[in-house]
Coordinates of C-alpha atoms in Angstrom, one line a residue:
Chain I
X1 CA 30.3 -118.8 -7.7
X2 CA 34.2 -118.4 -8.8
X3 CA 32.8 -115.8 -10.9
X4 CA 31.5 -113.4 -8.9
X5 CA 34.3 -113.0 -6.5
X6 CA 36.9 -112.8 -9.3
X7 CA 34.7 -109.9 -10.8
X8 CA 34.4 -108.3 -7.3
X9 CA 38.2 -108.7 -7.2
X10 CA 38.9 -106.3 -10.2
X11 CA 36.6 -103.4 -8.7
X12 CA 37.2 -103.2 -5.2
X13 CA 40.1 -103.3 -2.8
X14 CA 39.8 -106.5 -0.5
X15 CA 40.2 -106.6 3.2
X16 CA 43.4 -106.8 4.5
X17 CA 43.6 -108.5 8.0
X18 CA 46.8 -107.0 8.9
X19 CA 46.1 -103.5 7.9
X20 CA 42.3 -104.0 9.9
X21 CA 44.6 -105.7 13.3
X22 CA 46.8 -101.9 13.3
X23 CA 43.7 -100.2 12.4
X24 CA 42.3 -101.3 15.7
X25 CA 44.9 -101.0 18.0
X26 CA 45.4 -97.9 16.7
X27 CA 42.1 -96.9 16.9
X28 CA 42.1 -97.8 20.9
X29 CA 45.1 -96.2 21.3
X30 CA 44.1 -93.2 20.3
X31 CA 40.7 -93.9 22.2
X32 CA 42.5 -94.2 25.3
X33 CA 44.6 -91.1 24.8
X34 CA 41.9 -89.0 24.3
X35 CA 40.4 -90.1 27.7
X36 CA 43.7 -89.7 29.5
X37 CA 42.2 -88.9 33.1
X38 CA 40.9 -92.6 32.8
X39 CA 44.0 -94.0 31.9
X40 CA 45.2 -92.9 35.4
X41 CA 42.4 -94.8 37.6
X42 CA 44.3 -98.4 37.8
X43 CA 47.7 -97.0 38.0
X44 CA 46.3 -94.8 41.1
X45 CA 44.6 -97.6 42.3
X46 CA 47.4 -99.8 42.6
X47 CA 49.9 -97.2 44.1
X48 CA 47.1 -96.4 47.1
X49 CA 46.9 -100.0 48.3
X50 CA 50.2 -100.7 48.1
X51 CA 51.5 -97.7 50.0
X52 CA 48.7 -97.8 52.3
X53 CA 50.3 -101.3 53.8
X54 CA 53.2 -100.1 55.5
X55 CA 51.1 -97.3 57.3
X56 CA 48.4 -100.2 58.1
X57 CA 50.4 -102.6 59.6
X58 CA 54.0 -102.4 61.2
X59 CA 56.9 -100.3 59.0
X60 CA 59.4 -103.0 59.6
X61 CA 61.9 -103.6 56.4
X62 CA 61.4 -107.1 57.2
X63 CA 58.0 -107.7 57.6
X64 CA 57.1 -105.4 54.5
X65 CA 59.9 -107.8 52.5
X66 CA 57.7 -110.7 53.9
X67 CA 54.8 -109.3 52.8
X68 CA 55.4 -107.7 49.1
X69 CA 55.3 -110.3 46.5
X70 CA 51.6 -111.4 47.5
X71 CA 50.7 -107.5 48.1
X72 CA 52.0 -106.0 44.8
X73 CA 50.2 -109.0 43.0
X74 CA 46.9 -108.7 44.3
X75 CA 47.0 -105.2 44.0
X76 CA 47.7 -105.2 40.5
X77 CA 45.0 -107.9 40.1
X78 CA 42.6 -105.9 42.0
X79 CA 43.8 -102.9 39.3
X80 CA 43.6 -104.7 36.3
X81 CA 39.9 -106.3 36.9
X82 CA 38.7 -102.6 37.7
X83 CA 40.1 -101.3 34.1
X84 CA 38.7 -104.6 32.2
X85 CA 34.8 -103.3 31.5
X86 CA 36.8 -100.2 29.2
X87 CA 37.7 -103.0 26.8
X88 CA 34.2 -103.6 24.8
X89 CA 31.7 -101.1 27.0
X90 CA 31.8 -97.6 24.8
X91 CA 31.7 -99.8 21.6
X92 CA 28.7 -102.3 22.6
X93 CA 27.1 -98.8 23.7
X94 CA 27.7 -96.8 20.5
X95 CA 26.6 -99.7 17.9
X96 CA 30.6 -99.9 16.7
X97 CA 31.0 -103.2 18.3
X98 CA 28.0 -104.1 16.0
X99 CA 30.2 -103.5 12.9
X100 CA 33.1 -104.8 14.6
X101 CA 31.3 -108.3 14.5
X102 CA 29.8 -107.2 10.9
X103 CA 33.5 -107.2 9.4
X104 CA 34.8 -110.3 6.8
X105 CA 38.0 -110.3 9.2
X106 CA 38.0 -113.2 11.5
X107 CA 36.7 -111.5 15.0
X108 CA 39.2 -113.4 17.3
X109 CA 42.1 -111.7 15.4
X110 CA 40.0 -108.3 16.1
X111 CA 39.5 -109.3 20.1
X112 CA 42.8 -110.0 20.1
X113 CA 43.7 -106.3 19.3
X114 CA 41.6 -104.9 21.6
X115 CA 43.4 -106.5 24.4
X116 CA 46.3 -105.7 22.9
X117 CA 45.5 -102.4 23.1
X118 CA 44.2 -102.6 26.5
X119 CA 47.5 -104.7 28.0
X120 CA 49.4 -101.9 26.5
X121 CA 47.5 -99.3 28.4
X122 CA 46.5 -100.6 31.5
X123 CA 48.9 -103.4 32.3
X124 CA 52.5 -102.1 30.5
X125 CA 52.0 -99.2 33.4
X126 CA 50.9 -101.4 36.0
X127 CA 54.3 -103.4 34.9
X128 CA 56.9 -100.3 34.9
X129 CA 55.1 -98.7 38.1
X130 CA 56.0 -102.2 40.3
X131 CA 59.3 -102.4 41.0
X132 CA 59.3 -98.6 42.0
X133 CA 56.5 -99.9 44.9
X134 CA 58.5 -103.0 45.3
X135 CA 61.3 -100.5 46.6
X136 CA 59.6 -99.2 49.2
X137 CA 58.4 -102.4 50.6
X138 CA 62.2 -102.7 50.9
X139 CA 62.5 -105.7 48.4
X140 CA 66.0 -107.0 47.1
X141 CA 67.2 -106.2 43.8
X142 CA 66.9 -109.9 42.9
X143 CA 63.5 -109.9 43.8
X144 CA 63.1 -106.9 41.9
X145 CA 64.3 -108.7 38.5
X146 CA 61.6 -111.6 39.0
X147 CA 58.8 -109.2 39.9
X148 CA 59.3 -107.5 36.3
X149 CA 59.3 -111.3 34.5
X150 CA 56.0 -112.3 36.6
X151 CA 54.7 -109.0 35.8
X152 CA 55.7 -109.5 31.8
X153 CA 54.0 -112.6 31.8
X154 CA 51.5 -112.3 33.9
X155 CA 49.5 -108.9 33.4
X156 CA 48.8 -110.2 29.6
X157 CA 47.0 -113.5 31.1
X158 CA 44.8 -110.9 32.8
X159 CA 43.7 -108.6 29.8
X160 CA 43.1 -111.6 27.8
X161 CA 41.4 -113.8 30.6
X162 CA 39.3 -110.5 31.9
X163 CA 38.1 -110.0 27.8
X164 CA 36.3 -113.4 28.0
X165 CA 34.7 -112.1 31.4
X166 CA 33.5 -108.5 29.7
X167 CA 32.3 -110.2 26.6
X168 CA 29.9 -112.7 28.2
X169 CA 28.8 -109.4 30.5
X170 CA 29.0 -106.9 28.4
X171 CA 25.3 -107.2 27.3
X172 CA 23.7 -107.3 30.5
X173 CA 22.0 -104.5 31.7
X174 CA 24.0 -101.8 33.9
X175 CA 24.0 -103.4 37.4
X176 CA 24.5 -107.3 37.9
X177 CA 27.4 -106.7 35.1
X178 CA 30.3 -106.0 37.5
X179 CA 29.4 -108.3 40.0
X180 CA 29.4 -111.2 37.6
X181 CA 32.3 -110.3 36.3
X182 CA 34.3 -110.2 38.9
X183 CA 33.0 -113.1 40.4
X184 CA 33.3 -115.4 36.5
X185 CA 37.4 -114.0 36.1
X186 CA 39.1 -113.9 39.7
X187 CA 38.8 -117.4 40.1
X188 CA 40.7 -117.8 36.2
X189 CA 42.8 -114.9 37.9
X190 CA 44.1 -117.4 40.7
X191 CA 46.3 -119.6 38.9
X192 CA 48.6 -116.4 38.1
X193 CA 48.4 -114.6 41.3
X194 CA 49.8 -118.3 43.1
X195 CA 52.6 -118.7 41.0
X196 CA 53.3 -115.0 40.4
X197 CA 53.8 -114.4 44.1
X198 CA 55.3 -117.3 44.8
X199 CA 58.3 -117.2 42.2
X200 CA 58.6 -113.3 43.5
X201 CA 59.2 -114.8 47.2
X202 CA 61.1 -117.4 46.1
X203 CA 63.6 -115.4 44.6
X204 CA 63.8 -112.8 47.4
X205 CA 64.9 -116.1 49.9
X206 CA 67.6 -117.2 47.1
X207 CA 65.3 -120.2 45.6
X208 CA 64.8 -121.2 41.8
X209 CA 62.0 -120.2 39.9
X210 CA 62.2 -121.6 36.7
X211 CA 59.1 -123.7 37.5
X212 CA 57.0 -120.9 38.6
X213 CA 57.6 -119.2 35.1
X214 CA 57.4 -121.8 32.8
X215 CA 53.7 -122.3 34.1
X216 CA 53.6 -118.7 34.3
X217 CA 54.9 -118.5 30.1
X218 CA 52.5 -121.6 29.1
X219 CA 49.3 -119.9 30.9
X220 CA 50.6 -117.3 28.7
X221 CA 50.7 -119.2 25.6
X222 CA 47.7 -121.1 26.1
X223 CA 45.7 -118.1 26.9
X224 CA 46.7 -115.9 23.5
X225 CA 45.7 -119.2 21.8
X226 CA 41.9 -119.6 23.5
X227 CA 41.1 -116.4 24.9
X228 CA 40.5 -114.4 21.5
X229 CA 38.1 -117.4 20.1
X230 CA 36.2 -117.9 23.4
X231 CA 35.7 -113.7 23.6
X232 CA 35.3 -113.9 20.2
X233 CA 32.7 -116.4 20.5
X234 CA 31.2 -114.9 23.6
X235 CA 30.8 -111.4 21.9
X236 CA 28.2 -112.8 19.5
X237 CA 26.0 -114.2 22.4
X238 CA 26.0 -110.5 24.2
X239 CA 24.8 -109.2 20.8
X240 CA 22.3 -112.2 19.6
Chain G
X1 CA 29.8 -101.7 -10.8
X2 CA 28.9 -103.7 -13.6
X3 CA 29.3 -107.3 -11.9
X4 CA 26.2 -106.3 -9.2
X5 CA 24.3 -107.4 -11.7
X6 CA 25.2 -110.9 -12.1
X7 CA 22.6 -113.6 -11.7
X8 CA 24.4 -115.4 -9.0
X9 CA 23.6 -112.5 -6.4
X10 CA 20.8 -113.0 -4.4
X11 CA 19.3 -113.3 -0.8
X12 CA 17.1 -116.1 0.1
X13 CA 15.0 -115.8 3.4
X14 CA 13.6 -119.6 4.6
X15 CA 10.7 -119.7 6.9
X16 CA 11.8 -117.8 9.2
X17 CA 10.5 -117.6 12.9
X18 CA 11.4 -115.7 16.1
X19 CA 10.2 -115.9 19.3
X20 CA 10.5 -113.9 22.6
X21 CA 9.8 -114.7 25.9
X22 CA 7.1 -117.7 24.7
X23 CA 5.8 -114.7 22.4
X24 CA 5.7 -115.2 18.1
X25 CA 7.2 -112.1 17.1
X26 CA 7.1 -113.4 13.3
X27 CA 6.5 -116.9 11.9
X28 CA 7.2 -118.6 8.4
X29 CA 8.8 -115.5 6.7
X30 CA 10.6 -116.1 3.1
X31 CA 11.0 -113.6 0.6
X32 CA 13.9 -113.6 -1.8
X33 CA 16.2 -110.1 -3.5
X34 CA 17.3 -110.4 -6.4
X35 CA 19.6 -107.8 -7.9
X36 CA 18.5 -104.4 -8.1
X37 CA 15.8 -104.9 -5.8
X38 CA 14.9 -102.7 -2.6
X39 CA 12.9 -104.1 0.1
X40 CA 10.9 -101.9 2.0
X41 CA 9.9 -103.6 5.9
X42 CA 6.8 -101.9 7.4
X43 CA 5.1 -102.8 10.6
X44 CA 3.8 -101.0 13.8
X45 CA 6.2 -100.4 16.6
X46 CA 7.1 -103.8 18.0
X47 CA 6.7 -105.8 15.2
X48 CA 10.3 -107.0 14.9
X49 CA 11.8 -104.5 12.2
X50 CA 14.6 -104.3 13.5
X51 CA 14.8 -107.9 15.0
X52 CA 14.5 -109.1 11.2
X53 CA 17.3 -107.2 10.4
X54 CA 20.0 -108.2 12.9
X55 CA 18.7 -111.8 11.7
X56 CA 19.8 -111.1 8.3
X57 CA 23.0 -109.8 9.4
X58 CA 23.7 -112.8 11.5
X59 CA 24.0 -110.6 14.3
X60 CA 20.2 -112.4 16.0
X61 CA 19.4 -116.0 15.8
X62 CA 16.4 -116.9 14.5
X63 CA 14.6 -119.3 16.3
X64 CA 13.7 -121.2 13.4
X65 CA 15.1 -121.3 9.4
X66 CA 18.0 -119.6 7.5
X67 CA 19.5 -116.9 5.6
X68 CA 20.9 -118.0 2.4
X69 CA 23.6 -115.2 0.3
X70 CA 24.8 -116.8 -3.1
X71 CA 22.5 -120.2 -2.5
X72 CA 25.0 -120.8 0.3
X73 CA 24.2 -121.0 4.1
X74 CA 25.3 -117.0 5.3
X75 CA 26.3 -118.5 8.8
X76 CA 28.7 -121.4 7.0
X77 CA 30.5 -118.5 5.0
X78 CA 30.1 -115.0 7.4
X79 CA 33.2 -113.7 5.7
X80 CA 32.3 -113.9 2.1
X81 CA 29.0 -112.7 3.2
X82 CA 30.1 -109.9 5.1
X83 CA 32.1 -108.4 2.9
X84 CA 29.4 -107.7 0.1
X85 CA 27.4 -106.4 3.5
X86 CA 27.1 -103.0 4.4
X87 CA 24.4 -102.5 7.5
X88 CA 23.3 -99.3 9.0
X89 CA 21.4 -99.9 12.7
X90 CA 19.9 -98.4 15.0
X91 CA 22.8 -97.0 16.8
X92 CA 25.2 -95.2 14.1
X93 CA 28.2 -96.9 15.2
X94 CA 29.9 -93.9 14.9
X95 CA 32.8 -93.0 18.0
X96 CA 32.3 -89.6 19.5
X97 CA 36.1 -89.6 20.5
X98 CA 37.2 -89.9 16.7
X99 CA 36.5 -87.3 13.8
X100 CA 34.7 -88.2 10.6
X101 CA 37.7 -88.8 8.7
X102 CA 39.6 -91.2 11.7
X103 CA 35.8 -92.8 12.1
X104 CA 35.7 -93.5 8.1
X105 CA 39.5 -95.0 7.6
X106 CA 38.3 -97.6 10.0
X107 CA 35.4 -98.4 7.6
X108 CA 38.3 -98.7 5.0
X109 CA 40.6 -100.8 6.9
X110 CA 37.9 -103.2 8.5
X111 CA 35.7 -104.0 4.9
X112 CA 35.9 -104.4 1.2
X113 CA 36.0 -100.4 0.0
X114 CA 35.5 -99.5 -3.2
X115 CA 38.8 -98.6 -5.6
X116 CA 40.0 -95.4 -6.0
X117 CA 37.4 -94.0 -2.7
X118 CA 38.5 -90.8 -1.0
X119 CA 37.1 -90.2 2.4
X120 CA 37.0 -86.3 2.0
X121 CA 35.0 -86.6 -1.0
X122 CA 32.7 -88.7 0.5
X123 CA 32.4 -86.6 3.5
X124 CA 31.7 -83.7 0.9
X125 CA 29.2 -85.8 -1.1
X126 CA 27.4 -87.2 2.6
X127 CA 26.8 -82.9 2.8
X128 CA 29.5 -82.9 5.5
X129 CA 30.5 -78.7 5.3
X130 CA 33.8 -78.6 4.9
X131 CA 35.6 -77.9 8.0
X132 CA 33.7 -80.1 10.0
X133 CA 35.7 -83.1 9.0
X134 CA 38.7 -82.6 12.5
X135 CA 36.1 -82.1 14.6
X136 CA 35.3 -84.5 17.1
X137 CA 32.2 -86.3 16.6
X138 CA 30.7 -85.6 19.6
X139 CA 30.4 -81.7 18.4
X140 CA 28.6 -83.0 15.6
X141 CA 24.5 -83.1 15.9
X142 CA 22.6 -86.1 15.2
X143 CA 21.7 -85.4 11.8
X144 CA 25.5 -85.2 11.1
X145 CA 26.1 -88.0 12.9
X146 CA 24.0 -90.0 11.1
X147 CA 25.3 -88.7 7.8
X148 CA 28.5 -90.3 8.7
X149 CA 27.0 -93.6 9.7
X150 CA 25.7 -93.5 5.8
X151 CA 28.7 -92.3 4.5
X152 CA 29.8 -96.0 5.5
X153 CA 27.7 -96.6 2.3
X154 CA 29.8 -95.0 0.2
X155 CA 33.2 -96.2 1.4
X156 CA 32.4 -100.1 0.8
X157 CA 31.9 -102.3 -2.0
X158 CA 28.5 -103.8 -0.5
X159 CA 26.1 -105.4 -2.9
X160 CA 23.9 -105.9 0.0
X161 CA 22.9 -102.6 2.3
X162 CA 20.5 -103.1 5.2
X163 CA 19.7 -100.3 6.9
X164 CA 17.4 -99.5 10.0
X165 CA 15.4 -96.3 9.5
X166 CA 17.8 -94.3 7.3
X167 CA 16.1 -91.1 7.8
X168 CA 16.0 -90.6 11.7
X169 CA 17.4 -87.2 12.3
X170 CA 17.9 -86.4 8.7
X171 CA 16.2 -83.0 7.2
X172 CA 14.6 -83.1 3.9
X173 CA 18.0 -82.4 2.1
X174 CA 19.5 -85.4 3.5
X175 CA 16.3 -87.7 3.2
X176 CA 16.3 -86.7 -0.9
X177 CA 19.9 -87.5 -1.0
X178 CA 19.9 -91.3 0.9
X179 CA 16.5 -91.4 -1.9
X180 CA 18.8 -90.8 -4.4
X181 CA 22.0 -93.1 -3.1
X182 CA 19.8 -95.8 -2.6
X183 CA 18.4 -95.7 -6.5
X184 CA 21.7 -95.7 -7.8
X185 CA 22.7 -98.4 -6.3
X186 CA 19.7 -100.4 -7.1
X187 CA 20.4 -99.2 -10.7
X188 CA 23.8 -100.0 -10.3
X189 CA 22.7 -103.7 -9.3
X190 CA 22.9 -103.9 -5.5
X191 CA 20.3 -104.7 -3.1
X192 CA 18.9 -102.7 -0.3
X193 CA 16.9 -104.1 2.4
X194 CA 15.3 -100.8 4.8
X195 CA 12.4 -100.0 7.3
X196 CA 11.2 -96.6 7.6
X197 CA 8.4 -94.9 8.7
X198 CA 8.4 -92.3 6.5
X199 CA 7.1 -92.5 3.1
X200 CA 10.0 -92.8 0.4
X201 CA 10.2 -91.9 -3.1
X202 CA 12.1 -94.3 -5.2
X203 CA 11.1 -93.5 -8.7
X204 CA 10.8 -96.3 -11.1
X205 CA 13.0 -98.7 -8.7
X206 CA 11.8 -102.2 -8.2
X207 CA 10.6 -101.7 -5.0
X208 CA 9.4 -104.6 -2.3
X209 CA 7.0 -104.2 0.1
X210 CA 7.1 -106.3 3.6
X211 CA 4.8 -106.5 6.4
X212 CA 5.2 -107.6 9.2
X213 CA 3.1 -108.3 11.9
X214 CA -0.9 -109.0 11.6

C-alpha cells in the first residue's frame, strides 16, 4: 500500500493536526462572538444568585464571609452546567459535527478544542467576574487570592467533565436532554465543588490549602487526559 | 490526479445487514468500486439510502459485516480512510454564522486539500456570484447553501465522494454542473458513491446501479 500514500503525498497537502486544533478554536471563537447576547446568559446568571443572597438572608459582613466560598461555587457550577449544551448542539444540528467526526485528525484532539473554546468563553469570565462578587460578600483579600486558584483550576474540570455529559445527550431528542444531563454531570461536578469551597474557607480562617489544590490540579490533569477520549468516544454513539 | 487510478484503490462492501427496531432494513449487501466507478443507490423512501451511507462512512454501525478501503478494515485505519473521503449528507454541514469563505478554510484545515486550491476560485467555479462570498450563510438560500456543501468537493483530495442526494435544492444549472464534477472525477480515477431521485446523466461513465429494498 506504501505506494499509494507516497503518490497521494506529491499531489495534495496533508492534514496538519495543529493547524486543524487553531482552526477550531478559532472557529468557536468566532462562533461565540457572533452570538454575543448568549455569551452574557452564565455570567448574568451567576451575578443574580450571588447578589440575591445578602438581600435573602441577613446583610451581616460576617455571616455573608461565612457563607461565600460555598455560594460563589455553586453558583458558578449552576452557571457553567447551563452554558454546557452550546458546546456540540448547533453543530450536531447543522450536520458539521458529522464532518467533524469525518476528519483524518484524531477527534479527542478536536473535543479537546471545543472545550477549549468553550472554557475560554464561559468559564475565563465566570473566573475574572468572582472575586468582584467575593467583595461584596465582604471576603478577605486572602480569601480572594485562593478563590481565583480554585476558580483556575477548577472551571476547566467543568467544561471538560460537562463535554462528556453533552456528547452522550446530544443526540437525544429535544426534551429528556437537559434533564439527563444535569443529572449524569453534577454528581462528577461534586468532587470540585467540595474541595473548591473548602480550600476558599480555609484560607479565609488562616488554614493551609495545599491539599485541597493539589486534588484540585490532579482532577485537573486527569480530566484533560480522559475527558476528550471519553467525549470523543461518546460523540460517535450520539451519531451511530 | 494521475495516482486515482492505481489498482490498489478500491471499496469492498461484505454482507452487510442493518436492522431497526427488530425490523431488516437491508440484509447480505456486498458490492465492490473500483476506480473510476460511480455507484448510483435507488430505493423508495425508507429503504435505508441514507442509512447505507453513514455505514460506509463509519458514522452507523452495521449490524452485521464490514467495510473494507485498500483491502484493509475502514474502522482499524479511520484516518487513512478518511482522508481519501469526502461525504456530502443530508444536512449540508454548512454554519450559518460563518461566510463561504470562513466555512471552506475549515474544510482546508480539517482534511487532505488538494495543492495549489484557492477557495475564491472554487466559490466562483461552485457558481457562487461574486460578492456573495462575506455574506453570512444564513442570507444565502438553500440552493447556495448547498453549493457550498459541494464546493467541499473541490477543496479536498478525496478519492472516495459519497454523497446523499446531491441535487436537493439545486436548479438545472447547478444539477448539469455536479453531472459534470462528478464525470471528471470518475475520469480522473475517483469513486463516487450517490442516491438521488432524479434521473442523472453521466455520459459514458461506468456507472453502478444499486437497489435497495424489495
Amino acid at each position: 500500500m506504501n505506494d499509494v500514500t507516497n503518490i497521494a503525498k506529491t499531489t495534495a497537502i496533508e492534514p496538519s493536526l495543529g493547524r486543524a486544533f487553531m482552526a477550531m478554536l478559532g472557529r468557536d471563537l468566532t462562533l461565540a462572538y457572533r452570538h454575543r447576547a448568549q455569551l452574557a446568559n452564565p455570567l448574568v446568571f451567576f451575578t443574580i444568585v450571588v447578589s440575591l443572597f445578602p438581600l435573602g438572608l441577613n446583610p451581616d459582613p460576617d455571616l455573608l464571609r461565612t457563607i461565600a466560598p460555598g455560594v460563589i461555587w455553586v453558583a458558578a457550577l449552576l452557571a457553567a452546567m447551563l452554558s454546557l449544551d452550546s458546546i456540540f448542539r448547533s453543530d450536531f444540528d447543522d450536520g458539521t459535527l458529522e464532518q467533524i467526526l469525518l476528519s483524518p485528525h484524531p477527534l479527542s484532539l478536536l473535543v479537546l478544542a471545543k472545550t477549549l473554546a468553550h472554557w475560554l468563553i464561559t468559564g475565563l469570565p465566570l473566573l475574572l467576574l468572582a472575586p468582584v462578587l467575593g467583595g461584596l460578600l465582604d471576603m478577605s483579600g486572602e480569601a480572594l487570592g485562593v478563590l481565583m486558584i480554585t476558580g483556575a483550576l477548577g472551571t476547566p474540570i467543568l467544561s471538560l467533565i460537562g463535554s462528556i455529559g453533552v456528547a452522550l445527550t446530544v443526540g437525544l431528542r429535544s426534551g429528556g436532554g437537559g434533564v439527563l444531563l444535569s443529572l449524569l454531570v453534577l454528581p462528577l461536578y461534586i468532587p470540585v465543588l467540595i474541595f473548591a469551597a473548602n480550600a476558599v474557607g480555609n484560607a479565609a480562617g488562616g488554614f493551609e490549602v495545599t491539599g485541597q489544590l493539589a486534588i484540585l490540579g490532579s482532577l485537573l490533569a486527569l480530566s484533560v487526559g480522559l475527558a476528550p477520549l471519553a467525549a470523543a468516544a461518546a460523540l460517535r454513539i450520539s451519531l451511530n | 490526479m494521475n495516482d486515482k487510478t492505481n489498482g490498489h484503490v478500491r471499496l469492498e462492501v461484505d454482507r452487510l445487514e442493518l436492522t431497526r427496531n427488530d425490523r431488516v432494513i437491508f440484509t447480505d449487501l456486498s458490492f465492490t468500486l473500483e476506480a473510476g466507478q460511480i455507484l448510483q443507490v435507488e430505493g423508495h423512501n425508507g429503504a435505508g439510502k441514507t442509512s447505507l451511507l453513514r455505514i460506509l462512512c463509519g458514522l452507523t454501525m452495521p449490524s452485521e459485516g464490514v467495510v473494507r478501503w485498500c483491502g484493509e478494515n475502514m474502522r482499524d485505519d479511520r484516518d487513512r480512510y478518511y482522508a481519501d473521503l469526502c461525504y456530502v449528507g443530508h444536512y449540508p454541514g454548512v454554519k450559518e454564522e460563518l461566510t463561504p469563505l470562513e466555512n471552506l478554510a475549515m474544510v482546508k484545515s480539517l482534511g487532505r486539500i488538494r495543492e495549489g486550491v484557492d477557495i475564491e476560485e472554487v466559490l466562483e467555479r461552485i457558481g457562487l456570484p461574486f460578492g456573495h462570498e462575506d455574506q453570512l450563510c444564513s442570507r444565502l438560500s438553500a440552493g447556495q447553501r448547498r453549493r457550498i456543501a459541494l464546493a467541499r468537493l473541490l477543496v479536498t483530495d478525496a478519492r472516495l465522494w459519497i454523497l446523499d442526494e446531491p441535487f436537493t435544492a439545486l436548479d438545472i444549472a447547478g444539477r448539469r454542473m455536479v453531472e459534470e464534477m462528478l464525470m471528471s472525477h470518475a475520469k480522473a480515477g475517483g469513486m463516487v458513491i450517490l442516491t438521488t431521485h432524479h434521473a442523472v446523466e453521466l455520459g459514458d461513465c461506468n456507472v453502478k446501479m444499486l437497489h435497495l429494498g424489495a
